[in-house]
Coordinates of C-alpha atoms and ligand atoms in Angstrom, one line a residue:
X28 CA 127.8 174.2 -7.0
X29 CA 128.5 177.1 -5.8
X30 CA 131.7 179.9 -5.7
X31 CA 130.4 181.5 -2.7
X32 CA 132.6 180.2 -0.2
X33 CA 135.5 179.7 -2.5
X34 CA 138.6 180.5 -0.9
X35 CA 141.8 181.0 -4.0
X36 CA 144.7 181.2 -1.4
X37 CA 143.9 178.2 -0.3
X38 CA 143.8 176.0 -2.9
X39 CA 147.4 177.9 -3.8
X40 CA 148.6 177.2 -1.1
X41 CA 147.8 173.1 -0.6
X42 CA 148.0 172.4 -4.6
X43 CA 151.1 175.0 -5.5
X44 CA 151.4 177.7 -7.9
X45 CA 151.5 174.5 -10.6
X46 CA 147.8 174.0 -10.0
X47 CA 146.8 177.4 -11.3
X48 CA 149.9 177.3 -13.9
X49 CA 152.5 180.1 -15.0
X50 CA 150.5 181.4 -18.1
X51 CA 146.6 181.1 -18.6
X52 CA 144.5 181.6 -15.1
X53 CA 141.2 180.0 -15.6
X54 CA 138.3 181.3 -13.8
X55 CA 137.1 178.9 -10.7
X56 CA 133.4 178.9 -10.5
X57 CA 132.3 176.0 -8.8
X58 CA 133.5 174.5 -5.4
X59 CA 131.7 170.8 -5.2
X60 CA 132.2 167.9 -2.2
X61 CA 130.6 164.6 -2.1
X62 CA 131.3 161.5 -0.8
X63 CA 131.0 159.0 -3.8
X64 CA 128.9 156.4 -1.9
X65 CA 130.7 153.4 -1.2
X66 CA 128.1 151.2 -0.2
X67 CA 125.7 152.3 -3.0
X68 CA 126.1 148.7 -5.2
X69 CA 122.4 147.6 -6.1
X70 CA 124.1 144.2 -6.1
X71 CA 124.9 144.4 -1.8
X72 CA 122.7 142.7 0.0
X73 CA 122.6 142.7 4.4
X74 CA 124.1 139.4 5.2
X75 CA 121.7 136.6 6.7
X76 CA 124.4 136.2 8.8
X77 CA 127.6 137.5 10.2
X78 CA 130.3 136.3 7.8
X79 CA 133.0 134.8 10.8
X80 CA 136.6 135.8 10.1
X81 CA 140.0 135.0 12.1
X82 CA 142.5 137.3 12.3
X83 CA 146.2 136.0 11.9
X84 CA 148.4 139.3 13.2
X85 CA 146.3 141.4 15.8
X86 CA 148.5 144.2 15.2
X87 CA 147.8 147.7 13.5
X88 CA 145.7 146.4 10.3
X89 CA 144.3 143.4 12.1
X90 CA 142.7 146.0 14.3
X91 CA 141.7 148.3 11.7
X92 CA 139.8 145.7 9.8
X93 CA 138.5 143.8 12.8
X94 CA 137.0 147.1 13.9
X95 CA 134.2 146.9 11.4
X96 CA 132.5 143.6 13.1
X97 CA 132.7 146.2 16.3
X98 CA 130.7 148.9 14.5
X99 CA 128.6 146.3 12.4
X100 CA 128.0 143.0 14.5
X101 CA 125.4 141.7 12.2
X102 CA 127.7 141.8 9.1
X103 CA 131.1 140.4 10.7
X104 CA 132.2 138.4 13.8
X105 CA 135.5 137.8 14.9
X106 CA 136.2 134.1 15.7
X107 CA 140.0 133.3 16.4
X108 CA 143.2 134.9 16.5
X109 CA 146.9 134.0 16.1
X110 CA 149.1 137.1 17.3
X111 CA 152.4 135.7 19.5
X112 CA 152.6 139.3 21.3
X113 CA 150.4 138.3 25.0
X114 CA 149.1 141.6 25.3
X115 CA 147.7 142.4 22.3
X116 CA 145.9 138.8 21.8
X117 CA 144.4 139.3 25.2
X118 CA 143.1 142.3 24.3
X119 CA 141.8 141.2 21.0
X120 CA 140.2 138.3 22.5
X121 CA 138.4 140.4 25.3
X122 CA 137.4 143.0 22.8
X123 CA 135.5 139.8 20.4
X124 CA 135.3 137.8 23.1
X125 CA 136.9 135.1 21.5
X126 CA 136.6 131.8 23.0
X127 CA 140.2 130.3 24.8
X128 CA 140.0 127.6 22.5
X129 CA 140.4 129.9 19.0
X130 CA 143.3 132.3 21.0
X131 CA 146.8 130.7 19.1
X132 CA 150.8 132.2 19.4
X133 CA 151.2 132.0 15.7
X134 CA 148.9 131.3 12.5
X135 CA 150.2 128.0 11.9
X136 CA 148.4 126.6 14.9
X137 CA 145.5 128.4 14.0
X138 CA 145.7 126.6 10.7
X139 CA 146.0 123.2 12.1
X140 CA 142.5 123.0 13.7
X141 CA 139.5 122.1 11.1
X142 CA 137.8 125.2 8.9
X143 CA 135.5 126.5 11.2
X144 CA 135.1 130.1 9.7
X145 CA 133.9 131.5 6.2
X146 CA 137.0 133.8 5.9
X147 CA 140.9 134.3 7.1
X148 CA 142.2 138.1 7.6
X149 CA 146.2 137.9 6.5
X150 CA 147.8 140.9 8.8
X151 CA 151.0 139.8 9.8
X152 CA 154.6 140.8 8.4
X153 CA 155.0 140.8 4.5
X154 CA 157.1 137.8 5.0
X155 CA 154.5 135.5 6.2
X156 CA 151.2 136.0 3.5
X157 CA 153.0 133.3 1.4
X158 CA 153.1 130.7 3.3
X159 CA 150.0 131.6 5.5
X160 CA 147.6 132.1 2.3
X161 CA 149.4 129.0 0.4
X162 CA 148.1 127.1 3.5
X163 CA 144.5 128.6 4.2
X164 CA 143.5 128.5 0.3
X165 CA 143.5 124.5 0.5
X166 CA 141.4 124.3 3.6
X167 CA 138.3 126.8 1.5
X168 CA 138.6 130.0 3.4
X169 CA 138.6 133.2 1.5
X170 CA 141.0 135.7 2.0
X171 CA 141.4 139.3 3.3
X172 CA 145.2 139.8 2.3
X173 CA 147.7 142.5 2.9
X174 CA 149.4 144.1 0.5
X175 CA 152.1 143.6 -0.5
X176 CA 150.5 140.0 -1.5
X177 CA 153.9 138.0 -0.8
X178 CA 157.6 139.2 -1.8
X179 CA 157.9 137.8 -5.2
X180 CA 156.7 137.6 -8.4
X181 CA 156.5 134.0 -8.3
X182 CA 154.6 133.7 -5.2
X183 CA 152.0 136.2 -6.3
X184 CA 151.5 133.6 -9.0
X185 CA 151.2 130.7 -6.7
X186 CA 148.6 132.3 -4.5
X187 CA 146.5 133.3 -7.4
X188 CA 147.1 129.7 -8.8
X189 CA 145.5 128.5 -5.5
X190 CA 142.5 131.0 -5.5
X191 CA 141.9 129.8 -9.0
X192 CA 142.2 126.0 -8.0
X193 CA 140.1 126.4 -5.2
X194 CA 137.4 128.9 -6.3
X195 CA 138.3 131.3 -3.6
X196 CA 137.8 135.0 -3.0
X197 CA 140.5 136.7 -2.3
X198 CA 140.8 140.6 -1.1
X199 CA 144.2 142.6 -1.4
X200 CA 144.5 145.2 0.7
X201 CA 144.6 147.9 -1.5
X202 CA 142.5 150.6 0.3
X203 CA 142.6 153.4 -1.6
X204 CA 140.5 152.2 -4.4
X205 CA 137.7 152.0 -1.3
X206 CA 138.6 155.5 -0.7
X207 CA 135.9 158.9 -2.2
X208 CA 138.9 160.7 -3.2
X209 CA 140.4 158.6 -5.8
X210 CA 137.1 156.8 -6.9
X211 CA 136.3 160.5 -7.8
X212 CA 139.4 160.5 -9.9
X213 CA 138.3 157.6 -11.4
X214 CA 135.4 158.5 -11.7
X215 CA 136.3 161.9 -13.9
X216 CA 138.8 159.6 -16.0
X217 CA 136.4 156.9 -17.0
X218 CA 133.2 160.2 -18.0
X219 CA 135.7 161.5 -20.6
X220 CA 135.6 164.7 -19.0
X221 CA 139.8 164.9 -19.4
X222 CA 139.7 163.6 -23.2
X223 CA 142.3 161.3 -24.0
X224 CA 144.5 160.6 -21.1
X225 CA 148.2 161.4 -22.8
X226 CA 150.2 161.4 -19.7
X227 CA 150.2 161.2 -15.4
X228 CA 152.6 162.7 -12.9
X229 CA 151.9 161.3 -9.6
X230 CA 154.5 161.9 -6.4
X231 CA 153.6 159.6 -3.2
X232 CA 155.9 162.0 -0.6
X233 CA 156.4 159.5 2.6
X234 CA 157.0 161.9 5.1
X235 CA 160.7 162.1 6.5
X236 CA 159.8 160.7 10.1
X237 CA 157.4 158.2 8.6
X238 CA 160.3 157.3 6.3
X239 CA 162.7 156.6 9.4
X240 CA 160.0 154.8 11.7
X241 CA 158.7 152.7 9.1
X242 CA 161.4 152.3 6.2
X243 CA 165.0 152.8 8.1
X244 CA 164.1 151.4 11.8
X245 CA 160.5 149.4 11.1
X246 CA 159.1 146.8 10.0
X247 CA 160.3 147.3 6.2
X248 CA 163.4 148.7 6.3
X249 CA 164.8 145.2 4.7
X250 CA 163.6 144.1 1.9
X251 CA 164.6 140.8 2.5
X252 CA 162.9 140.4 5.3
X253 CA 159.8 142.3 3.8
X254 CA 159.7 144.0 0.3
X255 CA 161.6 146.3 -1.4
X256 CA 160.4 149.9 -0.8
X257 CA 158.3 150.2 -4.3
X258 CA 156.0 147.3 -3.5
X259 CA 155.6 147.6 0.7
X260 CA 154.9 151.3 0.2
X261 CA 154.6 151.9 -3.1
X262 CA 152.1 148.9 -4.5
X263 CA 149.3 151.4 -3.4
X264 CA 150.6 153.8 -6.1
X265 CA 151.2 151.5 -8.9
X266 CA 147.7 150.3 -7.9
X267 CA 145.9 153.2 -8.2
X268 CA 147.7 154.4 -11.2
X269 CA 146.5 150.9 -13.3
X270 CA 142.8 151.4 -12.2
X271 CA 142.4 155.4 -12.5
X272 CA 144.0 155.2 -16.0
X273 CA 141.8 151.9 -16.9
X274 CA 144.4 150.8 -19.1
X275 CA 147.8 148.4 -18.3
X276 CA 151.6 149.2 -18.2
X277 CA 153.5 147.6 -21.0
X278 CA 157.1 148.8 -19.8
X279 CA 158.7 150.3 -16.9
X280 CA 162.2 151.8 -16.2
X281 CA 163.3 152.9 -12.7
X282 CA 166.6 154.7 -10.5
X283 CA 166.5 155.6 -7.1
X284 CA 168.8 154.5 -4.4
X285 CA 169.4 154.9 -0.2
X286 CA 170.7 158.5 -0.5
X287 CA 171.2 159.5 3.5
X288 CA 170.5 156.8 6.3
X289 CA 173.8 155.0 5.4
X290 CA 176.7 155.0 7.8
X291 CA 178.7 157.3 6.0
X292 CA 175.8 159.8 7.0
X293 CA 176.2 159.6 10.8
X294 CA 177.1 162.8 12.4
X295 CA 180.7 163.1 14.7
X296 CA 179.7 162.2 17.8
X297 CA 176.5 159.6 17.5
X298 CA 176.2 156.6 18.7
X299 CA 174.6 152.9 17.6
X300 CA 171.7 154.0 20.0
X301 CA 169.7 157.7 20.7
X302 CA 170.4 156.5 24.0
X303 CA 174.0 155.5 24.3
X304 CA 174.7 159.5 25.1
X305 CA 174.8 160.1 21.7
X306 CA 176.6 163.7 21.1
X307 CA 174.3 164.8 18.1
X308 CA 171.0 163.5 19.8
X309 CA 169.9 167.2 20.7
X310 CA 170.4 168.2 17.4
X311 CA 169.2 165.4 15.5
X312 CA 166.0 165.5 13.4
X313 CA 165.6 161.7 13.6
X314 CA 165.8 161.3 17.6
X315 CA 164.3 158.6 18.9
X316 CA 164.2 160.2 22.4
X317 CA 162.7 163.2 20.9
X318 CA 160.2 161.3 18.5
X319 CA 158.9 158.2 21.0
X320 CA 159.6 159.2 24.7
X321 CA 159.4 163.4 24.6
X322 CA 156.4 163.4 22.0
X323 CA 154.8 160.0 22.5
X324 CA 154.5 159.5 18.6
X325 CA 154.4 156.1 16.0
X326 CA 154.3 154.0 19.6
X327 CA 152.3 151.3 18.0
X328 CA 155.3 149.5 17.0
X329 CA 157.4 149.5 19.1
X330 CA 154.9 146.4 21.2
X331 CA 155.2 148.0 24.5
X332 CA 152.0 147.7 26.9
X333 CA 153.0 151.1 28.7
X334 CA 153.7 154.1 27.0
X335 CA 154.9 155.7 30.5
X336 CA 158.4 157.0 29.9
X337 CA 160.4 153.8 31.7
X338 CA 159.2 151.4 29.1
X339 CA 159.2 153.9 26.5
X340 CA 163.2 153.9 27.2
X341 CA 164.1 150.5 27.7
X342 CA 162.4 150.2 24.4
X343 CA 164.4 152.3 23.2
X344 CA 167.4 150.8 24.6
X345 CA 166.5 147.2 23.5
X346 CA 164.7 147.5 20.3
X347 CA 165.0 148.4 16.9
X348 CA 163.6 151.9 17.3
X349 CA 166.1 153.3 19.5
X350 CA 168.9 152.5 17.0
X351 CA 170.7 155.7 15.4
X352 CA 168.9 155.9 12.0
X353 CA 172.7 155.8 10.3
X354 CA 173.3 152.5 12.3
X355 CA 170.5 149.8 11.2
X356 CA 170.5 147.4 9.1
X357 CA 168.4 148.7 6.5
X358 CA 169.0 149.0 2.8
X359 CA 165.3 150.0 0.9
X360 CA 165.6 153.3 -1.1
X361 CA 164.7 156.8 0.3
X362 CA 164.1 158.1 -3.4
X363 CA 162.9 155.9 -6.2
X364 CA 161.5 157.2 -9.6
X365 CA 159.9 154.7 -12.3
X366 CA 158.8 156.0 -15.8
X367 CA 156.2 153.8 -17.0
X368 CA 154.4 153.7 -20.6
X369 CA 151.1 152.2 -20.5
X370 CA 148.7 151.3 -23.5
X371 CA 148.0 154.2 -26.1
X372 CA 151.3 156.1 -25.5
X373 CA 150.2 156.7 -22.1
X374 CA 153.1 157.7 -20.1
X375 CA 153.0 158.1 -16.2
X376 CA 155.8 159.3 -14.3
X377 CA 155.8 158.4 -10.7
X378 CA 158.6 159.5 -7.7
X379 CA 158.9 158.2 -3.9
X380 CA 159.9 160.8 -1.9
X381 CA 161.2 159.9 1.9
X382 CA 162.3 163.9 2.9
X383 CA 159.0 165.9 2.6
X384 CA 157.1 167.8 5.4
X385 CA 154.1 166.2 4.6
X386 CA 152.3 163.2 3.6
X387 CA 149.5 162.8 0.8
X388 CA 149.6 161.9 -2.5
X389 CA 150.0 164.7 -5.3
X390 CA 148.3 163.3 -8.8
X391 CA 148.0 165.5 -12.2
X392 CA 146.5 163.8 -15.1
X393 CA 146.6 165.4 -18.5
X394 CA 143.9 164.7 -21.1
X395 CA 143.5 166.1 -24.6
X396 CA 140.3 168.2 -23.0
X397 CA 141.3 169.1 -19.7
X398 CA 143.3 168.5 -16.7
X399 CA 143.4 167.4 -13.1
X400 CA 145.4 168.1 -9.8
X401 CA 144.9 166.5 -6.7
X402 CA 146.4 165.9 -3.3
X403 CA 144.1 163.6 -1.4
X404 CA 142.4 166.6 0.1
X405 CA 141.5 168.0 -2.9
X406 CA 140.8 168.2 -6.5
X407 CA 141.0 170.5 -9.5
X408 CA 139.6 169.5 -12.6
X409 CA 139.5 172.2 -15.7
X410 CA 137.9 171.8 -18.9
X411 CA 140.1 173.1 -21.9
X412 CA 136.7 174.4 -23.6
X413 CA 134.8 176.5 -21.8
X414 CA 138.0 177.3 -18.9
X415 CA 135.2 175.9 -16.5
X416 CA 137.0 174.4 -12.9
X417 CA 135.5 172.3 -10.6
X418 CA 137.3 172.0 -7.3
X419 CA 136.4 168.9 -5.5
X420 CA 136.8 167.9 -2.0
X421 CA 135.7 164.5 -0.4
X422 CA 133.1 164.5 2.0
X423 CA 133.6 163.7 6.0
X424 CA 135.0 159.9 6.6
X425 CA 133.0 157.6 8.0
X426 CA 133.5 157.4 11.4
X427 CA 136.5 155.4 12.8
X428 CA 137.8 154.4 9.4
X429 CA 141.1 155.5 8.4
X430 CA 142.9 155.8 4.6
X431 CA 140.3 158.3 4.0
X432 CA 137.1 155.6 4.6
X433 CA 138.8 153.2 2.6
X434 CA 139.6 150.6 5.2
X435 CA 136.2 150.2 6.3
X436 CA 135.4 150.4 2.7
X437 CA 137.3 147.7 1.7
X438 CA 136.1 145.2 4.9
X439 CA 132.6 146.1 3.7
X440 CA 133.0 145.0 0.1
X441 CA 134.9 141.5 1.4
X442 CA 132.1 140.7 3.5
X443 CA 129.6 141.9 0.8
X444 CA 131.9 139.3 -1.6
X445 CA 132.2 136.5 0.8
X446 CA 128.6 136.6 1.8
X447 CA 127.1 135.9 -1.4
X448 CA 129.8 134.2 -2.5
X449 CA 130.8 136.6 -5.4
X450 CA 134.1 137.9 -6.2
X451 CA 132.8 140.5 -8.7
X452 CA 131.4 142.6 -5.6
X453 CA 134.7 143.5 -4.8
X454 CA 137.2 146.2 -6.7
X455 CA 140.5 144.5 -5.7
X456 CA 140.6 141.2 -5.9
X457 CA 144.0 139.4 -6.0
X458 CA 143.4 139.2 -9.9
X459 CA 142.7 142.9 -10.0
X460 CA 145.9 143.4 -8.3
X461 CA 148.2 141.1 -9.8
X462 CA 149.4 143.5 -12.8
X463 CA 150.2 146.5 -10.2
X464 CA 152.6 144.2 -8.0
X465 CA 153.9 143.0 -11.5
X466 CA 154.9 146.6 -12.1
X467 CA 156.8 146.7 -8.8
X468 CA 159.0 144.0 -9.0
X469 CA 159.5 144.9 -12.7
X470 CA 160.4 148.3 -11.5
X471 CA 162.9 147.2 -8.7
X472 CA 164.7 144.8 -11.1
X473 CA 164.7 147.9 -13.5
X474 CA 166.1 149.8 -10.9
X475 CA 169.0 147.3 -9.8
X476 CA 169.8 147.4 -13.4
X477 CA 170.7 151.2 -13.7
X478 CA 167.3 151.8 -15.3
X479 CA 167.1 149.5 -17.5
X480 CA 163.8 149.5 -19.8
X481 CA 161.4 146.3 -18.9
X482 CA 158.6 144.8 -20.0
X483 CA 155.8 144.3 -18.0
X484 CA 153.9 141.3 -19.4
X485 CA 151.4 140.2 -16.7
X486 CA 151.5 136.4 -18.8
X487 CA 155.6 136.4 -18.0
Ligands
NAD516 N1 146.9 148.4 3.4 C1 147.6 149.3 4.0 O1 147.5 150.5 3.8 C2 148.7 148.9 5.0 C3 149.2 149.8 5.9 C4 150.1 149.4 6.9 C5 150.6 148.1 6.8 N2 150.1 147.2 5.8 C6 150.5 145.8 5.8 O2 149.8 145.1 6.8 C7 150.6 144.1 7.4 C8 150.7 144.3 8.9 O3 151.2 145.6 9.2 P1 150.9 146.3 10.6 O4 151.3 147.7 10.4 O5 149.6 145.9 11.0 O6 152.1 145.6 11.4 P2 152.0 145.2 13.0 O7 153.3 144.9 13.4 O8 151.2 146.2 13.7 O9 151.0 143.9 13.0 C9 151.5 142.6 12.6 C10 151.1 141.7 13.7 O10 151.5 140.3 13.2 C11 151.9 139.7 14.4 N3 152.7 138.4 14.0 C12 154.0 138.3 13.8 N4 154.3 137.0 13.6 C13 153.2 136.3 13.6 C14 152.9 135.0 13.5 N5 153.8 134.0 13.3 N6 151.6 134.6 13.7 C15 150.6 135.5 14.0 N7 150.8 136.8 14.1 C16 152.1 137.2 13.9 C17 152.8 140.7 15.1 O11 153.0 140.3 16.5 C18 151.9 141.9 15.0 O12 151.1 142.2 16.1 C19 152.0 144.2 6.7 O13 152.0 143.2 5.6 C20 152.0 145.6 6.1 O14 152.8 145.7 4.9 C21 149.2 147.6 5.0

């Protein structure tokens, strides 16, 4: 530890004047960074052989996670895909030169040929882990699963019913447990070093253009067709706030609502598209000109092969992510907060923010002894006693693993799991997982009922 290199205005400036608080300045004396090692289980083991996964949805996550048997080829092979797009199973296939024979449209095909892998990775859409997982569990493979797990409460139940039935192992998705940063947090919650945890703020701000790519012309802007907003973005949160605290959430009570992005918001002179010679276009924060043809951002989506300006456009002119973001047919909430009390009077107040500048989750935790702020880059943690501070910061990512090395974290653990055949070597296993869903849909029915106070009984 050391205070040499400490620099004050910066921790100001990314944590707020809150972090250093109105009244009592305590002294900062010792700057740390680590990189809680995820791979340091005595229990992992190198795998006699490659565990073989398919991957059904070679989009974004299927690439992320697949990426791993690229970097470590004698831990994970890639044997089949389903993905209906023809580019992007073509270049899945060459990239794990997967034979013709295991290349399918769609899962279900994929799922009509005998077992002949240890485990199937669940990327596609939110809508389809039900009915994919429902029909994979039954044939033996184990499961790497996307949150959110499926888009009820019900369904959740019926895949864990299956995992149980058929002794499976079954990963969710929730990367941020895998992540230094909050298994730090954890890590400080679980010495004692904060006391008694009495109560949690934590704010999960989306980002205002991630808000309309994702949430207002993306994939999840519906949640019919996918989730609502507190469980496709927010089951991360509820997640990590069940695990750091170590204890569960007996009630919840929520409000939040679709605030702008609403038709009534459209400015004189727009149009249904960016494109239509919309008057406001210039001027509009939200431009999908602007955002995907002039700056050549959040392209993954939109499934083009070319990113040259022509197919940028007719993108643009076709496709969702040209529509005016007061035109779509979306309806999840731009602002949701949910008050939850968890066991011993814990209470945790938790906010979704869509319109914020930046991205990066902002946690404090207060504890009878001390106190901790974080935002995903950092982390100050003061001891009541002695006014000592610790400011942590993670160490460097592993390379070509994104979530802050959790994504690679979690594929490691699943094929750790799968391997030797033991669930226990993984930190978010569908059980693991169950209660934080629970307090999502609890929360969204909460919210639908002006706030009303709900119980959140994982044996309901
Ligand atoms: N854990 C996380 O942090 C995280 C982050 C982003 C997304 N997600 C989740 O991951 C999942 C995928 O999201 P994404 O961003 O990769 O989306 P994506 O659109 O990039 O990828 C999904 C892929 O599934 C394919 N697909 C659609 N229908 C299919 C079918 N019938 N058979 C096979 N493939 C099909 C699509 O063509 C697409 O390529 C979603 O459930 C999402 O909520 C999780």
């Amino acid at each position: 530890m050391s205070s040499k290199n400490w620099n004050r205005r910066d921790l100001l400036i990314t944590l707020g004047s809150a972090a250093l608080g109105i009244g009592v300045v305590h002294p900062v004396i010792g700057e740390t960074s680590s990189n809680p090692e995820l791979f340091d289980n005595p229990k992992f083991k190198k795998p006699e052989r490659p565990v073989t996964c398919i991957v059904l949805g070679a989009g974004g996550r299927g690439n992320v996670y697949a990426s791993y048997a690229a970097k470590f080829p004698e831990e994970m092979k890639i044997v089949g895909v389903a993905e209906p797009i023809p580019f992007r199973r073509e270049r899945f296939s060459e990239k794990y030169n997967i034979p013709a024979e295991h290349q399918w449209v769609t899962w279900e095909h994929a799922l009509q040929v005998p077992k002949f892998a240890d485990a199937v990775i669940i990327t596609m859409p939110d809508n389809l882990h039900y009915p994919s997982a429902m029909e994979a569990l039954p044939q033996g493979y184990d499961l790497l699963l996307e949150k959110a797990i499926a888009q009820s409460w019900q369904e959740c139940k019926d895949i864990l019913d299956l995992t149980n039935k058929y002794n499976k192992i079954v990963a969710i998705c929730h990367v941020l447990r895998y992540t230094p940063y909050f298994r730090k947090m954890k890590e400080v919650v679980e010495s004692g070093r904060l006391g008694d945890v009495v109560s949690v703020q934590h704010l999960e701000p989306v980002e205002h253009i991630h808000m309309s790519h994702s949430f207002v012309r993306g994939n999840w802007r519906n949640s019919e067709e996918s989730t609502p907003m507190i469980l496709s973005k927010s089951c991360h949160d509820t997640d990590i706030l069940r695990w750091v605290i170590g204890k569960s959430c007996k009630k919840v009570s929520s409000f939040g609502s679709l605030k702008h992005f609403r038709e009534e918001d459209a400015p004189p002179g727009s149009t249904a598209r960016c494109t239509d010679g919309c008057a406001f276009e210039r001027d509009c924060i939200f431009s999908a000109i602007k955002l995907y043809k002039e700056k050549k951002g959040w392209l993954h989506h939109l499934a083009i092969e070319n990113h040259d300006d022509a197919s940028v456009l007719k993108a643009l002119q076709e496709g969702p992510y040209g529509k005016c973001v007061y035109r779509t047919d979306n309806d999840v909430v731009d602002h949701q907060i949910v008050n939850m009390e968890f066991e011993d009077e814990i209470t945790v107040a938790f906010s979704m923010e869509a319109f914020s500048h930046y991205p990066g989750r902002r946690t404090r935790i207060f504890g009878t002894k001390g106190d901790l702020v974080g935002d995903e880059s950092q982390m100050l943690i003061t001891d009541f006693l002695t006014g000592k501070q610790e400011n942590w910061k993670p160490g460097k990512a592993r390379e070509g693993s994104g979530h802050g090395g959790g994504d690679h974290g979690l594929v490691h653990d699943f094929i750790q799991a799968v391997s030797q055949q033991d669930p226990g070597l993984l930190t978010s296993t569908i059980e693991a997982s169950m209660e934080s869903h629970l307090m999502g849909f609890k929360a969204e029915e909460s919210r639908l009922k002006g706030g009303k106070v709900l119980e959140t009984n994982i044996n309901s």
